[in-house]
């Protein structure tokens, strides 16, 4: 138990030391999201959306996946056992879409953003 407490204290102090010098590595330990974002670093990323594209001859909404280049940041992804996280780059999942049997019920209007 004592070794776990010491390990936790070392991790917390390393976060504090790194934060004070503004050199927190992007995959380093963290306690808050702000520590991972303190240098305003972003990276290139991609986000795909299921967008409404119009209507078919039956009047049903049609849709397609459209992907956009975006800037992604970092956040503190928690580690439950130690209550200390690691800086992790955010990512987005690809929407599910079957062109043979399209379900456009969750499609977004492209004029809404």
mmCIF file of N, CA and C in Angstrom:
data_model
loop_
_atom_site.group_PDB
_atom_site.id
_atom_site.type_symbol
_atom_site.label_atom_id
_atom_site.label_comp_id
_atom_site.label_asym_id
_atom_site.label_seq_id
_atom_site.Cartn_x
_atom_site.Cartn_y
_atom_site.Cartn_z
ATOM 1 N N UNK A 1 0.823 -1.192 0.000
ATOM 2 C CA UNK A 1 0.000 0.000 0.000
ATOM 3 C C UNK A 1 0.870 1.261 0.000
ATOM 4 N N UNK A 2 1.929 1.212 0.812
ATOM 5 C CA UNK A 2 2.819 2.367 0.897
ATOM 6 C C UNK A 2 3.490 2.622 -0.452
ATOM 7 N N UNK A 3 3.867 1.551 -1.148
ATOM 8 C CA UNK A 3 4.521 1.731 -2.453
ATOM 9 C C UNK A 3 3.563 2.355 -3.468
ATOM 10 N N UNK A 4 2.274 2.027 -3.394
ATOM 11 C CA UNK A 4 1.289 2.628 -4.299
ATOM 12 C C UNK A 4 1.128 4.121 -4.012
ATOM 13 N N UNK A 5 1.141 4.478 -2.742
ATOM 14 C CA UNK A 5 1.024 5.888 -2.361
ATOM 15 C C UNK A 5 2.245 6.656 -2.835
ATOM 16 N N UNK A 6 3.418 6.065 -2.663
ATOM 17 C CA UNK A 6 4.651 6.727 -3.112
ATOM 18 C C UNK A 6 4.636 6.895 -4.627
ATOM 19 N N UNK A 7 4.215 5.859 -5.350
ATOM 20 C CA UNK A 7 4.132 5.941 -6.818
ATOM 21 C C UNK A 7 3.191 7.056 -7.236
ATOM 22 N N UNK A 8 2.041 7.141 -6.595
ATOM 23 C CA UNK A 8 1.074 8.185 -6.907
ATOM 24 C C UNK A 8 1.654 9.565 -6.626
ATOM 25 N N UNK A 9 2.358 9.708 -5.526
ATOM 26 C CA UNK A 9 2.953 10.998 -5.187
ATOM 27 C C UNK A 9 4.021 11.398 -6.203
ATOM 28 N N UNK A 10 4.812 10.443 -6.663
ATOM 29 C CA UNK A 10 5.834 10.729 -7.669
ATOM 30 C C UNK A 10 5.176 11.175 -8.966
ATOM 31 N N UNK A 11 4.109 10.489 -9.388
ATOM 32 C CA UNK A 11 3.396 10.872 -10.608
ATOM 33 C C UNK A 11 2.811 12.276 -10.488
ATOM 34 N N UNK A 12 2.204 12.570 -9.356
ATOM 35 C CA UNK A 12 1.610 13.894 -9.159
ATOM 36 C C UNK A 12 2.687 14.972 -9.152
ATOM 37 N N UNK A 13 3.802 14.705 -8.492
ATOM 38 C CA UNK A 13 4.861 15.723 -8.467
ATOM 39 C C UNK A 13 5.485 15.899 -9.839
ATOM 40 N N UNK A 14 5.571 14.830 -10.635
ATOM 41 C CA UNK A 14 6.127 14.981 -11.986
ATOM 42 C C UNK A 14 5.188 15.815 -12.851
ATOM 43 N N UNK A 15 3.882 15.675 -12.657
ATOM 44 C CA UNK A 15 2.925 16.503 -13.388
ATOM 45 C C UNK A 15 3.109 17.959 -12.995
ATOM 46 N N UNK A 16 3.262 18.223 -11.700
ATOM 47 C CA UNK A 16 3.433 19.596 -11.237
ATOM 48 C C UNK A 16 4.724 20.201 -11.776
ATOM 49 N N UNK A 17 5.807 19.456 -11.750
ATOM 50 C CA UNK A 17 7.086 19.957 -12.243
ATOM 51 C C UNK A 17 6.989 20.248 -13.727
ATOM 52 N N UNK A 18 6.424 19.313 -14.487
ATOM 53 C CA UNK A 18 6.295 19.506 -15.923
ATOM 54 C C UNK A 18 5.390 20.692 -16.231
ATOM 55 N N UNK A 19 4.313 20.834 -15.489
ATOM 56 C CA UNK A 19 3.385 21.930 -15.733
ATOM 57 C C UNK A 19 4.038 23.276 -15.466
ATOM 58 N N UNK A 20 4.844 23.350 -14.425
ATOM 59 C CA UNK A 20 5.492 24.608 -14.089
ATOM 60 C C UNK A 20 6.474 25.053 -15.163
ATOM 61 N N UNK A 21 7.043 24.103 -15.897
ATOM 62 C CA UNK A 21 8.010 24.449 -16.941
ATOM 63 C C UNK A 21 7.364 24.527 -18.315
ATOM 64 N N UNK A 22 6.055 24.311 -18.386
ATOM 65 C CA UNK A 22 5.314 24.399 -19.649
ATOM 66 C C UNK A 22 5.891 23.468 -20.723
ATOM 67 N N UNK A 23 6.374 22.309 -20.295
ATOM 68 C CA UNK A 23 6.941 21.346 -21.232
ATOM 69 C C UNK A 23 6.276 19.986 -21.092
ATOM 70 N N UNK A 24 5.027 19.959 -20.754
ATOM 71 C CA UNK A 24 4.320 18.703 -20.571
ATOM 72 C C UNK A 24 4.313 17.922 -21.877
ATOM 73 N N UNK A 25 4.843 16.718 -21.885
ATOM 74 C CA UNK A 25 4.799 15.940 -23.132
ATOM 75 C C UNK A 25 3.352 15.587 -23.468
ATOM 76 N N UNK A 26 3.066 15.474 -24.723
ATOM 77 C CA UNK A 26 1.685 15.265 -25.140
ATOM 78 C C UNK A 26 1.151 13.913 -24.747
ATOM 79 N N UNK A 27 2.016 12.981 -24.409
ATOM 80 C CA UNK A 27 1.541 11.691 -23.917
ATOM 81 C C UNK A 27 1.932 11.499 -22.457
ATOM 82 N N UNK A 28 2.239 12.607 -21.777
ATOM 83 C CA UNK A 28 2.702 12.549 -20.396
ATOM 84 C C UNK A 28 1.567 12.454 -19.393
ATOM 85 N N UNK A 29 1.912 12.305 -18.118
ATOM 86 C CA UNK A 29 0.896 12.211 -17.071
ATOM 87 C C UNK A 29 0.183 13.548 -16.873
ATOM 88 N N UNK A 30 -1.059 13.464 -16.412
ATOM 89 C CA UNK A 30 -1.840 14.688 -16.205
ATOM 90 C C UNK A 30 -2.886 14.463 -15.128
ATOM 91 N N UNK A 31 -3.370 15.563 -14.590
ATOM 92 C CA UNK A 31 -4.471 15.536 -13.632
ATOM 93 C C UNK A 31 -5.700 16.223 -14.195
ATOM 94 N N UNK A 32 -5.511 17.157 -15.137
ATOM 95 C CA UNK A 32 -6.627 17.898 -15.723
ATOM 96 C C UNK A 32 -6.434 18.038 -17.226
ATOM 97 N N UNK A 33 -7.519 18.337 -17.941
ATOM 98 C CA UNK A 33 -7.447 18.563 -19.382
ATOM 99 C C UNK A 33 -6.561 19.775 -19.687
ATOM 100 N N UNK A 34 -6.624 20.778 -18.842
ATOM 101 C CA UNK A 34 -5.866 22.004 -19.070
ATOM 102 C C UNK A 34 -4.368 21.775 -19.153
ATOM 103 N N UNK A 35 -3.871 20.811 -18.405
ATOM 104 C CA UNK A 35 -2.443 20.521 -18.460
ATOM 105 C C UNK A 35 -2.033 20.012 -19.839
ATOM 106 N N UNK A 36 -2.912 19.312 -20.509
ATOM 107 C CA UNK A 36 -2.609 18.771 -21.833
ATOM 108 C C UNK A 36 -2.783 19.827 -22.915
ATOM 109 N N UNK A 37 -3.489 20.896 -22.606
ATOM 110 C CA UNK A 37 -3.792 21.926 -23.594
ATOM 111 C C UNK A 37 -3.043 23.230 -23.324
ATOM 112 N N UNK A 38 -2.159 23.225 -22.350
ATOM 113 C CA UNK A 38 -1.561 24.476 -21.907
ATOM 114 C C UNK A 38 -0.728 25.177 -22.968
ATOM 115 N N UNK A 39 -0.222 24.468 -23.942
ATOM 116 C CA UNK A 39 0.577 25.128 -24.973
ATOM 117 C C UNK A 39 -0.235 25.349 -26.245
ATOM 118 N N UNK A 40 -1.539 25.115 -26.181
ATOM 119 C CA UNK A 40 -2.450 25.302 -27.316
ATOM 120 C C UNK A 40 -2.011 24.531 -28.556
ATOM 121 N N UNK A 41 -1.441 23.373 -28.344
ATOM 122 C CA UNK A 41 -0.984 22.551 -29.461
ATOM 123 C C UNK A 41 -2.161 21.773 -30.025
ATOM 124 N N UNK A 42 -2.280 21.795 -31.319
ATOM 125 C CA UNK A 42 -3.273 20.979 -31.999
ATOM 126 C C UNK A 42 -2.560 20.190 -33.083
ATOM 127 N N UNK A 43 -3.236 19.201 -33.605
ATOM 128 C CA UNK A 43 -2.665 18.368 -34.658
ATOM 129 C C UNK A 43 -3.705 18.200 -35.760
ATOM 130 N N UNK A 44 -3.266 17.890 -36.966
ATOM 131 C CA UNK A 44 -4.233 17.643 -38.039
ATOM 132 C C UNK A 44 -5.033 16.385 -37.736
ATOM 133 N N UNK A 45 -6.298 16.425 -38.061
ATOM 134 C CA UNK A 45 -7.163 15.279 -37.866
ATOM 135 C C UNK A 45 -8.271 15.281 -38.895
ATOM 136 N N UNK A 46 -9.196 14.351 -38.742
ATOM 137 C CA UNK A 46 -10.299 14.243 -39.687
ATOM 138 C C UNK A 46 -11.568 13.879 -38.925
ATOM 139 N N UNK A 47 -12.669 14.498 -39.310
ATOM 140 C CA UNK A 47 -13.972 14.169 -38.732
ATOM 141 C C UNK A 47 -14.932 13.920 -39.880
ATOM 142 N N UNK A 48 -15.591 12.776 -39.816
ATOM 143 C CA UNK A 48 -16.544 12.407 -40.864
ATOM 144 C C UNK A 48 -17.960 12.492 -40.306
ATOM 145 N N UNK A 49 -18.872 13.002 -41.138
ATOM 146 C CA UNK A 49 -20.276 13.151 -40.755
ATOM 147 C C UNK A 49 -21.162 12.492 -41.794
ATOM 148 N N UNK A 50 -22.300 12.014 -41.353
ATOM 149 C CA UNK A 50 -23.326 11.521 -42.261
ATOM 150 C C UNK A 50 -24.216 12.715 -42.592
ATOM 151 N N UNK A 51 -24.131 13.182 -43.833
ATOM 152 C CA UNK A 51 -24.850 14.395 -44.243
ATOM 153 C C UNK A 51 -26.024 14.086 -45.155
ATOM 154 N N UNK A 52 -27.090 14.860 -44.991
ATOM 155 C CA UNK A 52 -28.226 14.784 -45.907
ATOM 156 C C UNK A 52 -27.783 15.341 -47.258
ATOM 157 N N UNK A 53 -28.148 14.626 -48.334
ATOM 158 C CA UNK A 53 -27.742 15.075 -49.672
ATOM 159 C C UNK A 53 -28.933 15.454 -50.550
ATOM 160 N N UNK A 54 -30.133 15.191 -50.100
ATOM 161 C CA UNK A 54 -31.316 15.521 -50.894
ATOM 162 C C UNK A 54 -32.426 14.517 -50.661
ATOM 163 N N UNK A 55 -33.196 14.260 -51.713
ATOM 164 C CA UNK A 55 -34.326 13.335 -51.639
ATOM 165 C C UNK A 55 -34.308 12.422 -52.856
ATOM 166 N N UNK A 56 -34.745 11.175 -52.662
ATOM 167 C CA UNK A 56 -34.856 10.269 -53.802
ATOM 168 C C UNK A 56 -36.226 10.455 -54.464
ATOM 169 N N UNK A 57 -36.520 9.657 -55.501
ATOM 170 C CA UNK A 57 -37.780 9.813 -56.238
ATOM 171 C C UNK A 57 -39.010 9.424 -55.417
ATOM 172 N N UNK A 58 -38.816 8.791 -54.248
ATOM 173 C CA UNK A 58 -39.926 8.468 -53.343
ATOM 174 C C UNK A 58 -40.103 9.540 -52.267
ATOM 175 N N UNK A 59 -39.273 10.574 -52.304
ATOM 176 C CA UNK A 59 -39.350 11.645 -51.316
ATOM 177 C C UNK A 59 -38.618 11.349 -50.027
ATOM 178 N N UNK A 60 -37.835 10.260 -50.012
ATOM 179 C CA UNK A 60 -37.069 9.909 -48.810
ATOM 180 C C UNK A 60 -35.720 10.642 -48.823
ATOM 181 N N UNK A 61 -35.253 10.985 -47.637
ATOM 182 C CA UNK A 61 -33.974 11.677 -47.501
ATOM 183 C C UNK A 61 -32.846 10.758 -47.962
ATOM 184 N N UNK A 62 -31.920 11.322 -48.734
ATOM 185 C CA UNK A 62 -30.708 10.600 -49.110
ATOM 186 C C UNK A 62 -29.543 11.193 -48.326
ATOM 187 N N UNK A 63 -28.477 10.401 -48.189
ATOM 188 C CA UNK A 63 -27.345 10.872 -47.398
ATOM 189 C C UNK A 63 -26.055 10.218 -47.874
ATOM 190 N N UNK A 64 -24.958 10.766 -47.414
ATOM 191 C CA UNK A 64 -23.627 10.244 -47.720
ATOM 192 C C UNK A 64 -22.665 10.682 -46.625
ATOM 193 N N UNK A 65 -21.554 9.967 -46.525
ATOM 194 C CA UNK A 65 -20.515 10.353 -45.570
ATOM 195 C C UNK A 65 -19.636 11.407 -46.220
ATOM 196 N N UNK A 66 -19.355 12.455 -45.460
ATOM 197 C CA UNK A 66 -18.471 13.516 -45.911
ATOM 198 C C UNK A 66 -17.438 13.758 -44.808
ATOM 199 N N UNK A 67 -16.159 13.787 -45.191
ATOM 200 C CA UNK A 67 -15.084 13.951 -44.207
ATOM 201 C C UNK A 67 -14.433 15.318 -44.346
ATOM 202 N N UNK A 68 -14.040 15.873 -43.208
ATOM 203 C CA UNK A 68 -13.464 17.209 -43.153
ATOM 204 C C UNK A 68 -12.148 17.176 -42.394
ATOM 205 N N UNK A 69 -11.189 17.964 -42.850
ATOM 206 C CA UNK A 69 -9.944 18.138 -42.107
ATOM 207 C C UNK A 69 -10.222 19.091 -40.964
ATOM 208 N N UNK A 70 -9.848 18.683 -39.761
ATOM 209 C CA UNK A 70 -10.054 19.500 -38.567
ATOM 210 C C UNK A 70 -8.768 19.499 -37.742
ATOM 211 N N UNK A 71 -8.697 20.414 -36.806
ATOM 212 C CA UNK A 71 -7.592 20.429 -35.858
ATOM 213 C C UNK A 71 -8.081 19.731 -34.588
ATOM 214 N N UNK A 72 -7.306 18.804 -34.073
ATOM 215 C CA UNK A 72 -7.669 18.103 -32.843
ATOM 216 C C UNK A 72 -6.698 18.491 -31.741
ATOM 217 N N UNK A 73 -7.189 18.472 -30.533
ATOM 218 C CA UNK A 73 -6.390 18.868 -29.375
ATOM 219 C C UNK A 73 -6.113 17.647 -28.505
ATOM 220 N N UNK A 74 -5.645 17.890 -27.318
ATOM 221 C CA UNK A 74 -5.319 16.827 -26.378
ATOM 222 C C UNK A 74 -6.177 16.981 -25.125
ATOM 223 N N UNK A 75 -6.477 15.858 -24.479
ATOM 224 C CA UNK A 75 -7.241 15.870 -23.239
ATOM 225 C C UNK A 75 -6.618 14.863 -22.285
ATOM 226 N N UNK A 76 -6.987 14.956 -21.029
ATOM 227 C CA UNK A 76 -6.445 14.063 -20.005
ATOM 228 C C UNK A 76 -7.354 12.841 -19.893
ATOM 229 N N UNK A 77 -6.865 11.718 -20.386
ATOM 230 C CA UNK A 77 -7.634 10.471 -20.315
ATOM 231 C C UNK A 77 -7.262 9.784 -19.013
ATOM 232 N N UNK A 78 -8.238 9.665 -18.117
ATOM 233 C CA UNK A 78 -7.982 9.179 -16.768
ATOM 234 C C UNK A 78 -7.633 7.713 -16.667
ATOM 235 N N UNK A 79 -6.797 7.432 -15.710
ATOM 236 C CA UNK A 79 -6.463 6.061 -15.349
ATOM 237 C C UNK A 79 -7.101 5.850 -13.982
ATOM 238 N N UNK A 80 -8.120 5.012 -13.926
ATOM 239 C CA UNK A 80 -8.942 4.882 -12.713
ATOM 240 C C UNK A 80 -8.162 4.549 -11.447
ATOM 241 N N UNK A 81 -7.312 3.574 -11.518
ATOM 242 C CA UNK A 81 -6.678 3.073 -10.305
ATOM 243 C C UNK A 81 -5.795 4.127 -9.645
ATOM 244 N N UNK A 82 -5.109 4.940 -10.449
ATOM 245 C CA UNK A 82 -4.172 5.903 -9.877
ATOM 246 C C UNK A 82 -4.726 7.328 -9.807
ATOM 247 N N UNK A 83 -5.853 7.573 -10.456
ATOM 248 C CA UNK A 83 -6.455 8.915 -10.498
ATOM 249 C C UNK A 83 -5.578 9.912 -11.254
ATOM 250 N N UNK A 84 -4.596 9.400 -11.958
ATOM 251 C CA UNK A 84 -3.726 10.231 -12.787
ATOM 252 C C UNK A 84 -3.924 9.759 -14.210
ATOM 253 N N UNK A 85 -4.033 10.694 -15.137
ATOM 254 C CA UNK A 85 -4.279 10.320 -16.522
ATOM 255 C C UNK A 85 -3.066 10.504 -17.399
ATOM 256 N N UNK A 86 -3.282 10.322 -18.693
ATOM 257 C CA UNK A 86 -2.255 10.539 -19.699
ATOM 258 C C UNK A 86 -2.833 11.464 -20.747
ATOM 259 N N UNK A 87 -2.031 12.396 -21.223
ATOM 260 C CA UNK A 87 -2.470 13.284 -22.293
ATOM 261 C C UNK A 87 -2.679 12.450 -23.552
ATOM 262 N N UNK A 88 -3.868 12.567 -24.132
ATOM 263 C CA UNK A 88 -4.261 11.753 -25.275
ATOM 264 C C UNK A 88 -4.853 12.650 -26.351
ATOM 265 N N UNK A 89 -4.507 12.371 -27.588
ATOM 266 C CA UNK A 89 -5.052 13.151 -28.700
ATOM 267 C C UNK A 89 -6.498 12.725 -28.937
ATOM 268 N N UNK A 90 -7.401 13.713 -29.074
ATOM 269 C CA UNK A 90 -8.795 13.377 -29.317
ATOM 270 C C UNK A 90 -8.940 12.783 -30.716
ATOM 271 N N UNK A 91 -9.951 11.935 -30.875
ATOM 272 C CA UNK A 91 -10.209 11.320 -32.172
ATOM 273 C C UNK A 91 -11.715 11.150 -32.335
ATOM 274 N N UNK A 92 -12.123 10.956 -33.562
ATOM 275 C CA UNK A 92 -13.541 10.817 -33.876
ATOM 276 C C UNK A 92 -13.775 9.481 -34.572
ATOM 277 N N UNK A 93 -14.898 8.863 -34.276
ATOM 278 C CA UNK A 93 -15.221 7.597 -34.921
ATOM 279 C C UNK A 93 -15.919 7.851 -36.254
ATOM 280 N N UNK A 94 -15.781 6.903 -37.137
ATOM 281 C CA UNK A 94 -16.410 6.980 -38.453
ATOM 282 C C UNK A 94 -17.888 6.585 -38.308
ATOM 283 N N UNK A 95 -18.806 7.380 -38.854
ATOM 284 C CA UNK A 95 -20.221 6.984 -38.783
ATOM 285 C C UNK A 95 -20.452 5.712 -39.607
ATOM 286 N N UNK A 96 -21.405 4.912 -39.175
ATOM 287 C CA UNK A 96 -21.724 3.701 -39.929
ATOM 288 C C UNK A 96 -22.646 4.059 -41.087
ATOM 289 N N UNK A 97 -22.373 3.458 -42.223
ATOM 290 C CA UNK A 97 -23.174 3.748 -43.409
ATOM 291 C C UNK A 97 -23.057 2.577 -44.373
ATOM 292 N N UNK A 98 -24.192 2.044 -44.778
ATOM 293 C CA UNK A 98 -24.234 0.960 -45.755
ATOM 294 C C UNK A 98 -24.893 1.514 -47.015
ATOM 295 N N UNK A 99 -24.116 1.771 -48.076
ATOM 296 C CA UNK A 99 -24.691 2.354 -49.292
ATOM 297 C C UNK A 99 -25.783 1.486 -49.922
ATOM 298 N N UNK A 100 -25.722 0.183 -49.709
ATOM 299 C CA UNK A 100 -26.738 -0.716 -50.271
ATOM 300 C C UNK A 100 -28.063 -0.605 -49.524
ATOM 301 N N UNK A 101 -28.003 -0.231 -48.256
ATOM 302 C CA UNK A 101 -29.201 -0.089 -47.429
ATOM 303 C C UNK A 101 -29.020 1.134 -46.526
ATOM 304 N N UNK A 102 -29.054 2.329 -47.091
ATOM 305 C CA UNK A 102 -28.747 3.531 -46.301
ATOM 306 C C UNK A 102 -29.807 3.845 -45.246
ATOM 307 N N UNK A 103 -29.327 4.172 -44.057
ATOM 308 C CA UNK A 103 -30.196 4.646 -42.980
ATOM 309 C C UNK A 103 -29.807 6.099 -42.735
ATOM 310 N N UNK A 104 -30.618 7.007 -43.199
ATOM 311 C CA UNK A 104 -30.303 8.437 -43.108
ATOM 312 C C UNK A 104 -30.994 9.120 -41.934
ATOM 313 N N UNK A 105 -31.517 8.323 -41.004
ATOM 314 C CA UNK A 105 -32.268 8.898 -39.883
ATOM 315 C C UNK A 105 -31.402 9.775 -38.979
ATOM 316 N N UNK A 106 -30.103 9.520 -38.932
ATOM 317 C CA UNK A 106 -29.235 10.349 -38.083
ATOM 318 C C UNK A 106 -28.398 11.340 -38.907
ATOM 319 N N UNK A 107 -28.724 11.487 -40.176
ATOM 320 C CA UNK A 107 -27.966 12.400 -41.040
ATOM 321 C C UNK A 107 -28.166 13.840 -40.603
ATOM 322 N N UNK A 108 -27.120 14.624 -40.784
ATOM 323 C CA UNK A 108 -27.108 16.044 -40.379
ATOM 324 C C UNK A 108 -27.355 16.910 -41.609
ATOM 325 N N UNK A 109 -28.129 17.958 -41.420
ATOM 326 C CA UNK A 109 -28.352 18.923 -42.486
ATOM 327 C C UNK A 109 -27.058 19.706 -42.717
ATOM 328 N N UNK A 110 -26.499 19.713 -43.921
ATOM 329 C CA UNK A 110 -25.222 20.396 -44.135
ATOM 330 C C UNK A 110 -25.286 21.910 -43.912
ATOM 331 N N UNK A 111 -26.479 22.472 -43.889
ATOM 332 C CA UNK A 111 -26.624 23.908 -43.657
ATOM 333 C C UNK A 111 -26.699 24.252 -42.170
ATOM 334 N N UNK A 112 -26.637 23.208 -41.321
ATOM 335 C CA UNK A 112 -26.772 23.458 -39.874
ATOM 336 C C UNK A 112 -25.453 23.769 -39.198
ATOM 337 N N UNK A 113 -24.354 23.732 -39.942
ATOM 338 C CA UNK A 113 -23.058 24.073 -39.338
ATOM 339 C C UNK A 113 -22.240 24.949 -40.229
#
